[in-house]
Amino acid sequence: MINHQRSNKKGSDSSDTQARAHNLIHSRPKQMFFLTQRVARVTVLLALLSLFTVGCQPRQDADAIWQDYSKRLETVLNQPYLGAPLTPMALPKATVYEADTKTLSILQTLKLNHCALGQLIAERNSALGKVAPPSQRLIYHIRFIQLAPKCIETLDDADLIHTLTLGLEQKQQQALTMFRQMLTRDTSIKKRLFIGYDSLPLNEMHSGRVEFESALSQLNNIKEQIVAHSWHQIEIDNLEQTLAIFHRQPLLNQYLRSLALSVSQLTAVNDYLFNHQTLAACRLGHANRQQEILQNLFHKYYLGQTQAYLSQLNQLHYRLSQPMQRLFDGSVYQGYIEHHFSEQRHALPAQLKQQMRRHVQWWQDFRASCDIPPPEPQQTLSH
């Protein structure tokens, strides 16, 4: 009897074990499902938190950097800072130039049907050709110069040969003027020369620079080949692709604003500091806590942030200065471009360097009055 009970209990235990194993096996997929769901929810929440954190980080562009620096100076010196309004130079109005052209009769035009030049003239005389934008007019102009010589060689009509030859010479003489008109009237280029509302962020200072430099190089190549009369080396069919880079690339707008804003704000900051130089100087026998804060502010916010921004801006100026000046030399925009890119005394790059020297001089005078040693070499930024 006892053995029978033990046997029954043993059988019962075995059944319980099998049942638990069965439940465990069948419940595991559910557990794994809920675990996977929890992991997925946590992953989504972390991603959203990351996006939120990035979105809340301050944008380190010229506007934010100068506002931060000036407000901190105002707080330490406890004197109102008014700043300076940004008054950018106005973009000159471009003139419209209509090229003189030799007209062909309908009969003469029909005699050119066997030439690629004939098709080009027909496209130019179409309804769309008559309202073509400056870029398309330049493409037509250069293509005429490239196609006309070969077509003239196939003709036996003396009057037509004479008309086309004169027209070819005329277009060669007008080509540089047509190129400059394209530069000053193309909408993609014009909109990039206006100072916009956004300045360059510090961590995106060179974003798009390589693509923009490539566009400048291509336009300069066209200009140089026109000047050299190297007509058949001009890749004019790529002009629209080059102008598309100007259309989508805001680098130039942002550079112009960053430069103009930095000059105006640094000038205002310098005027503010020199006007309160006596207030900032150390006084013997006094606890100069304010001066210690000023010194820390200079190291952390000027050397560590503002000067870093100006250094990057100067590097961008170095890359764009010569190509921009070469491209717009001789155009109605030449003075405007020189104001923003040249090293002339009254140009913005020279003004910025002058104000940077003035700013450092103020801090040197401040350190001297407080007997503070100059910063270690590794704390300064190279230019």
Short mmCIF file of C-alpha atoms in Angstrom, two decimals:
data_model
loop_
_atom_site.label_atom_id
_atom_site.label_comp_id
_atom_site.label_asym_id
_atom_site.label_seq_id
_atom_site.Cartn_x
_atom_site.Cartn_y
_atom_site.Cartn_z
CA MET A 1 0.00 0.00 0.00
CA ILE A 2 2.75 2.32 0.87
CA ASN A 3 4.60 1.42 -2.26
CA HIS A 4 1.49 2.10 -4.30
CA GLN A 5 1.07 5.56 -2.78
CA ARG A 6 4.65 6.36 -3.45
CA SER A 7 4.22 5.18 -6.97
CA ASN A 8 1.15 7.41 -7.40
CA LYS A 9 2.98 10.40 -5.93
CA LYS A 10 5.90 9.77 -8.20
CA GLY A 11 3.58 9.68 -11.15
CA SER A 12 1.92 12.89 -9.98
CA ASP A 13 5.28 14.67 -9.65
CA SER A 14 6.23 13.55 -13.11
CA SER A 15 2.97 14.91 -14.50
CA ASP A 16 3.49 18.26 -12.74
CA THR A 17 7.01 18.52 -14.12
CA GLN A 18 5.79 17.80 -17.62
CA ALA A 19 3.03 20.36 -17.23
CA ARG A 20 5.42 23.05 -16.03
CA ALA A 21 7.76 22.23 -18.89
CA HIS A 22 4.86 22.44 -21.32
CA ASN A 23 3.73 25.78 -19.92
CA LEU A 24 7.26 27.12 -19.98
CA ILE A 25 7.79 26.09 -23.57
CA HIS A 26 4.51 27.57 -24.72
CA SER A 27 4.79 30.76 -22.64
CA ARG A 28 8.35 31.60 -23.74
CA PRO A 29 7.31 32.97 -27.14
CA LYS A 30 4.89 35.28 -25.32
CA GLN A 31 7.59 36.39 -22.91
CA MET A 32 10.00 36.98 -25.76
CA PHE A 33 7.31 38.92 -27.62
CA PHE A 34 6.63 41.25 -24.68
CA LEU A 35 10.37 41.62 -24.04
CA THR A 36 10.92 42.54 -27.66
CA GLN A 37 8.10 45.04 -27.45
CA ARG A 38 9.59 46.65 -24.34
CA VAL A 39 13.03 46.87 -25.97
CA ALA A 40 11.49 48.44 -29.05
CA ARG A 41 9.63 51.03 -26.95
CA VAL A 42 12.79 51.89 -25.01
CA THR A 43 14.75 52.23 -28.27
CA VAL A 44 12.14 54.61 -29.71
CA LEU A 45 12.10 56.68 -26.52
CA LEU A 46 15.89 56.94 -26.52
CA ALA A 47 15.87 58.01 -30.17
CA LEU A 48 13.25 60.67 -29.48
CA LEU A 49 15.20 61.86 -26.46
CA SER A 50 18.34 62.10 -28.59
CA LEU A 51 16.54 64.16 -31.21
CA PHE A 52 15.06 66.40 -28.55
CA THR A 53 18.46 66.92 -26.95
CA VAL A 54 20.10 67.78 -30.28
CA GLY A 55 17.26 70.14 -31.11
CA CYS A 56 17.70 71.96 -27.81
CA GLN A 57 21.41 72.55 -28.30
CA PRO A 58 22.14 76.23 -29.07
CA ARG A 59 23.02 77.03 -32.67
CA GLN A 60 26.59 78.33 -32.68
CA ASP A 61 26.28 80.74 -35.59
CA ALA A 62 27.53 84.33 -35.72
CA ASP A 63 24.28 85.76 -34.35
CA ALA A 64 24.26 83.46 -31.31
CA ILE A 65 27.99 83.73 -30.58
CA TRP A 66 28.06 87.53 -30.58
CA GLN A 67 24.88 87.80 -28.54
CA ASP A 68 26.26 85.37 -25.96
CA TYR A 69 29.63 87.12 -25.68
CA SER A 70 28.21 90.66 -25.46
CA LYS A 71 25.55 89.70 -22.90
CA ARG A 72 28.16 88.08 -20.65
CA LEU A 73 30.32 91.21 -20.80
CA GLU A 74 27.27 93.33 -19.99
CA THR A 75 26.45 91.13 -16.99
CA VAL A 76 29.97 91.30 -15.54
CA LEU A 77 30.49 95.03 -16.08
CA ASN A 78 26.90 95.81 -15.07
CA GLN A 79 26.59 98.49 -17.74
CA PRO A 80 24.00 98.51 -20.56
CA TYR A 81 25.22 97.26 -23.93
CA LEU A 82 23.35 98.59 -26.96
CA GLY A 83 25.09 96.69 -29.74
CA ALA A 84 25.00 97.88 -33.34
CA PRO A 85 22.46 97.47 -36.15
CA LEU A 86 23.54 95.47 -39.19
CA THR A 87 23.53 97.78 -42.22
CA PRO A 88 24.80 95.72 -45.15
CA MET A 89 26.04 97.24 -48.38
CA ALA A 90 23.36 97.34 -51.07
CA LEU A 91 23.79 95.17 -54.14
CA PRO A 92 24.15 97.42 -57.22
CA LYS A 93 21.46 97.29 -59.85
CA ALA A 94 22.49 95.34 -62.92
CA THR A 95 22.21 96.97 -66.32
CA VAL A 96 20.52 95.28 -69.26
CA TYR A 97 22.63 94.91 -72.37
CA GLU A 98 21.12 93.96 -75.69
CA ALA A 99 23.69 92.57 -78.10
CA ASP A 100 23.66 93.89 -81.65
CA THR A 101 23.00 91.09 -84.09
CA LYS A 102 23.05 90.73 -87.83
CA THR A 103 19.63 89.71 -89.10
CA LEU A 104 19.10 87.01 -91.69
CA SER A 105 16.25 86.81 -94.14
CA ILE A 106 13.98 83.78 -94.17
CA LEU A 107 15.60 82.62 -97.41
CA GLN A 108 19.09 82.92 -95.93
CA THR A 109 17.98 81.02 -92.83
CA LEU A 110 16.65 78.19 -95.00
CA LYS A 111 20.08 77.88 -96.62
CA LEU A 112 21.50 76.98 -93.20
CA ASN A 113 19.26 73.96 -92.61
CA HIS A 114 22.10 71.56 -93.39
CA CYS A 115 24.21 73.08 -90.58
CA ALA A 116 23.87 72.73 -86.82
CA LEU A 117 24.05 76.53 -86.83
CA GLY A 118 20.75 76.65 -88.70
CA GLN A 119 18.96 74.71 -85.99
CA LEU A 120 20.56 76.94 -83.32
CA ILE A 121 19.31 80.10 -85.06
CA ALA A 122 15.83 78.62 -85.43
CA GLU A 123 15.71 77.85 -81.70
CA ARG A 124 16.87 81.36 -80.88
CA ASN A 125 14.18 82.90 -83.10
CA SER A 126 11.40 80.77 -81.58
CA ALA A 127 8.93 82.12 -79.05
CA LEU A 128 10.84 80.49 -76.18
CA GLY A 129 14.17 81.69 -77.51
CA LYS A 130 13.04 85.32 -77.50
CA VAL A 131 12.25 85.21 -73.76
CA ALA A 132 15.23 83.07 -72.76
CA PRO A 133 16.96 83.91 -69.44
CA PRO A 134 20.50 85.40 -69.43
CA SER A 135 22.14 81.99 -69.01
CA GLN A 136 20.42 80.59 -72.12
CA ARG A 137 21.30 83.73 -74.07
CA LEU A 138 24.96 83.23 -73.21
CA ILE A 139 24.79 79.57 -74.20
CA TYR A 140 23.33 80.57 -77.57
CA HIS A 141 25.97 83.29 -77.98
CA ILE A 142 28.91 80.93 -77.38
CA ARG A 143 27.38 78.09 -79.41
CA PHE A 144 26.98 80.47 -82.36
CA ILE A 145 30.69 81.32 -82.17
CA GLN A 146 31.59 77.62 -81.99
CA LEU A 147 29.34 76.49 -84.86
CA ALA A 148 29.58 79.38 -87.33
CA PRO A 149 33.09 78.77 -88.80
CA LYS A 150 32.37 75.20 -89.87
CA CYS A 151 29.01 76.19 -91.38
CA ILE A 152 30.51 79.13 -93.30
CA GLU A 153 32.97 76.76 -94.97
CA THR A 154 30.08 74.82 -96.56
CA LEU A 155 28.36 77.86 -98.12
CA ASP A 156 28.61 79.22 -101.67
CA ASP A 157 26.37 82.28 -101.15
CA ALA A 158 28.70 85.31 -100.94
CA ASP A 159 26.15 87.59 -99.25
CA LEU A 160 25.30 84.96 -96.66
CA ILE A 161 28.98 84.24 -96.03
CA HIS A 162 29.63 87.95 -95.54
CA THR A 163 26.66 88.37 -93.15
CA LEU A 164 27.63 85.35 -91.04
CA THR A 165 31.30 86.37 -90.93
CA LEU A 166 30.42 89.85 -89.65
CA GLY A 167 27.97 88.34 -87.16
CA LEU A 168 30.65 85.94 -85.91
CA GLU A 169 33.17 88.76 -85.36
CA GLN A 170 30.54 90.82 -83.62
CA LYS A 171 29.59 88.03 -81.24
CA GLN A 172 33.23 87.36 -80.41
CA GLN A 173 33.65 91.02 -79.43
CA GLN A 174 30.47 90.98 -77.32
CA ALA A 175 31.06 87.62 -75.60
CA LEU A 176 32.70 88.98 -72.42
CA THR A 177 29.95 91.59 -72.02
CA MET A 178 27.32 88.88 -72.40
CA PHE A 179 29.11 86.77 -69.79
CA ARG A 180 29.18 89.65 -67.31
CA GLN A 181 25.52 90.32 -67.93
CA MET A 182 24.76 86.69 -67.16
CA LEU A 183 26.69 87.02 -63.87
CA THR A 184 24.74 90.08 -62.76
CA ARG A 185 21.28 89.15 -64.03
CA ASP A 186 21.04 85.41 -63.40
CA THR A 187 18.58 84.89 -60.54
CA SER A 188 20.52 82.02 -58.94
CA ILE A 189 23.64 84.14 -58.60
CA LYS A 190 21.86 87.33 -57.57
CA LYS A 191 20.00 85.71 -54.70
CA ARG A 192 23.30 84.37 -53.29
CA LEU A 193 24.82 87.85 -53.22
CA PHE A 194 22.17 89.28 -50.93
CA ILE A 195 22.96 89.12 -47.23
CA GLY A 196 20.45 86.69 -45.79
CA TYR A 197 18.97 86.10 -42.35
CA ASP A 198 21.11 83.05 -41.48
CA SER A 199 24.79 83.08 -40.58
CA LEU A 200 27.24 80.19 -40.72
CA PRO A 201 27.15 77.71 -37.82
CA LEU A 202 30.59 76.98 -36.39
CA ASN A 203 30.34 73.24 -36.94
CA GLU A 204 29.08 73.69 -40.53
CA MET A 205 31.45 76.47 -41.59
CA HIS A 206 32.77 74.55 -44.60
CA SER A 207 29.61 72.62 -45.48
CA GLY A 208 29.15 72.76 -49.26
CA ARG A 209 32.44 74.61 -49.75
CA VAL A 210 33.97 72.08 -52.16
CA GLU A 211 30.88 72.08 -54.38
CA PHE A 212 30.71 75.87 -54.36
CA GLU A 213 34.42 76.21 -55.15
CA SER A 214 33.89 73.86 -58.09
CA ALA A 215 31.13 76.12 -59.44
CA LEU A 216 33.36 79.19 -59.08
CA SER A 217 36.17 77.39 -60.89
CA GLN A 218 33.92 76.41 -63.79
CA LEU A 219 32.61 79.96 -64.24
CA ASN A 220 36.12 81.39 -64.05
CA ASN A 221 37.26 78.90 -66.70
CA ILE A 222 34.51 80.08 -69.05
CA LYS A 223 35.47 83.70 -68.46
CA GLU A 224 39.20 83.06 -68.99
CA GLN A 225 38.56 81.13 -72.21
CA ILE A 226 36.37 83.96 -73.53
CA VAL A 227 39.15 86.46 -72.80
CA ALA A 228 41.67 84.17 -74.52
CA HIS A 229 39.30 83.56 -77.48
CA SER A 230 39.63 79.82 -76.86
CA TRP A 231 36.09 79.31 -78.11
CA HIS A 232 36.14 75.59 -78.70
CA GLN A 233 37.46 74.86 -75.21
CA ILE A 234 34.44 76.45 -73.55
CA GLU A 235 32.12 73.80 -72.09
CA ILE A 236 29.12 76.08 -72.25
CA ASP A 237 26.55 73.26 -72.24
CA ASN A 238 27.37 72.65 -68.54
CA LEU A 239 26.49 76.23 -67.56
CA GLU A 240 23.01 75.43 -66.24
CA GLN A 241 24.38 72.64 -64.02
CA THR A 242 26.93 75.06 -62.60
CA LEU A 243 24.28 77.68 -61.87
CA ALA A 244 22.17 75.02 -60.16
CA ILE A 245 24.89 74.82 -57.48
CA PHE A 246 24.36 78.51 -56.72
CA HIS A 247 20.63 77.88 -56.57
CA ARG A 248 20.81 75.18 -53.89
CA GLN A 249 23.95 76.18 -51.97
CA PRO A 250 23.44 78.92 -49.29
CA LEU A 251 27.12 79.12 -48.30
CA LEU A 252 27.70 82.51 -49.92
CA ASN A 253 24.66 84.18 -48.30
CA GLN A 254 25.67 82.87 -44.89
CA TYR A 255 29.31 83.92 -45.30
CA LEU A 256 28.31 87.47 -46.25
CA ARG A 257 26.06 87.79 -43.20
CA SER A 258 28.61 86.22 -40.85
CA LEU A 259 31.33 88.61 -42.04
CA ALA A 260 29.23 91.79 -41.96
CA LEU A 261 27.70 90.89 -38.60
CA SER A 262 31.07 90.04 -37.03
CA VAL A 263 32.56 93.37 -38.10
CA SER A 264 29.62 95.41 -36.76
CA GLN A 265 29.34 93.47 -33.48
CA LEU A 266 33.06 93.33 -32.72
CA THR A 267 33.31 97.07 -33.37
CA ALA A 268 30.42 97.67 -30.97
CA VAL A 269 31.93 95.37 -28.32
CA ASN A 270 35.27 97.18 -28.59
CA ASP A 271 33.63 100.59 -28.23
CA TYR A 272 31.75 99.29 -25.21
CA LEU A 273 34.88 97.90 -23.54
CA PHE A 274 37.02 100.99 -24.14
CA ASN A 275 34.23 103.22 -22.86
CA HIS A 276 34.26 101.22 -19.59
CA GLN A 277 37.97 100.53 -19.40
CA THR A 278 38.37 102.40 -16.11
CA LEU A 279 35.51 100.46 -14.56
CA ALA A 280 37.11 97.13 -15.55
CA ALA A 281 40.64 97.93 -14.35
CA CYS A 282 41.91 96.47 -11.07
CA ARG A 283 42.18 98.71 -8.00
CA LEU A 284 44.85 98.35 -5.35
CA GLY A 285 43.60 97.26 -1.97
CA HIS A 286 40.29 95.98 -3.31
CA ALA A 287 39.01 92.44 -3.86
CA ASN A 288 38.96 92.31 -7.63
CA ARG A 289 36.45 89.51 -8.00
CA GLN A 290 34.91 91.17 -11.05
CA GLN A 291 38.28 91.19 -12.79
CA GLU A 292 38.77 87.47 -12.14
CA ILE A 293 35.42 86.80 -13.75
CA LEU A 294 36.37 88.99 -16.72
CA GLN A 295 39.62 87.09 -17.18
CA ASN A 296 37.78 83.77 -17.16
CA LEU A 297 35.23 85.15 -19.59
CA PHE A 298 37.99 86.17 -21.98
CA HIS A 299 39.56 82.70 -21.91
CA LYS A 300 36.35 80.70 -22.17
CA TYR A 301 34.14 82.81 -24.42
CA TYR A 302 36.52 84.84 -26.55
CA LEU A 303 39.53 82.57 -27.00
CA GLY A 304 37.51 79.36 -26.73
CA GLN A 305 34.46 80.33 -28.77
CA THR A 306 34.40 83.72 -30.50
CA GLN A 307 37.97 83.68 -31.79
CA ALA A 308 37.50 80.07 -32.90
CA TYR A 309 34.56 81.23 -35.02
CA LEU A 310 36.50 84.16 -36.49
CA SER A 311 39.42 81.88 -37.31
CA GLN A 312 37.14 79.53 -39.26
CA LEU A 313 35.54 82.50 -41.02
CA ASN A 314 38.98 83.75 -42.02
CA GLN A 315 39.86 80.35 -43.49
CA LEU A 316 36.69 80.42 -45.60
CA HIS A 317 37.52 83.94 -46.75
CA TYR A 318 40.98 82.74 -47.77
CA ARG A 319 39.46 79.99 -49.94
CA LEU A 320 36.84 82.17 -51.68
CA SER A 321 38.54 85.55 -51.93
CA GLN A 322 40.55 85.23 -55.14
CA PRO A 323 38.01 83.18 -57.16
CA MET A 324 35.19 85.58 -56.30
CA GLN A 325 37.21 88.67 -57.20
CA ARG A 326 38.44 87.17 -60.49
CA LEU A 327 34.93 86.17 -61.47
CA PHE A 328 33.28 89.56 -60.89
CA ASP A 329 36.21 91.73 -61.98
CA GLY A 330 34.97 94.27 -64.56
CA SER A 331 31.29 93.70 -63.73
CA VAL A 332 28.86 96.09 -62.06
CA TYR A 333 29.25 93.97 -58.90
CA GLN A 334 33.03 94.40 -58.69
CA GLY A 335 32.94 97.01 -55.89
CA TYR A 336 30.41 94.95 -53.92
CA ILE A 337 32.57 91.81 -54.16
CA GLU A 338 35.75 93.70 -53.22
CA HIS A 339 33.99 95.13 -50.16
CA HIS A 340 33.40 91.60 -48.88
CA PHE A 341 36.46 89.74 -50.18
CA SER A 342 39.41 92.06 -50.87
CA GLU A 343 42.22 93.10 -48.55
CA GLN A 344 41.68 96.79 -49.24
CA ARG A 345 41.81 99.04 -46.19
CA HIS A 346 38.09 99.80 -46.06
CA ALA A 347 36.93 96.30 -47.06
CA LEU A 348 35.21 94.15 -44.43
CA PRO A 349 38.01 91.52 -44.09
CA ALA A 350 40.54 94.27 -43.30
CA GLN A 351 38.10 95.92 -40.88
CA LEU A 352 37.57 92.63 -39.09
CA LYS A 353 41.31 92.08 -38.62
CA GLN A 354 41.70 95.64 -37.35
CA GLN A 355 38.92 95.16 -34.79
CA MET A 356 40.39 91.82 -33.69
CA ARG A 357 43.72 93.55 -32.99
CA ARG A 358 41.88 96.29 -31.15
CA HIS A 359 40.03 93.74 -29.06
CA VAL A 360 43.22 91.90 -28.08
CA GLN A 361 44.82 95.25 -27.18
CA TRP A 362 42.01 95.96 -24.72
CA TRP A 363 42.56 92.61 -22.99
CA GLN A 364 46.31 93.18 -22.89
CA ASP A 365 45.76 96.54 -21.21
CA PHE A 366 43.33 94.90 -18.80
CA ARG A 367 45.80 92.16 -17.85
CA ALA A 368 48.55 94.73 -17.38
CA SER A 369 46.40 96.76 -14.99
CA CYS A 370 45.70 93.64 -12.93
CA ASP A 371 49.20 92.19 -13.24
CA ILE A 372 47.76 89.05 -14.86
CA PRO A 373 50.23 86.98 -16.92
CA PRO A 374 49.35 86.42 -20.58
CA PRO A 375 47.60 83.13 -21.48
CA GLU A 376 49.71 80.04 -22.10
CA PRO A 377 50.55 79.38 -25.78
CA GLN A 378 48.27 76.35 -25.93
CA GLN A 379 45.31 78.48 -24.82
CA THR A 380 45.51 80.81 -27.78
CA LEU A 381 44.28 79.95 -31.26
CA SER A 382 46.49 80.19 -34.30
CA HIS A 383 45.32 82.22 -37.27
#
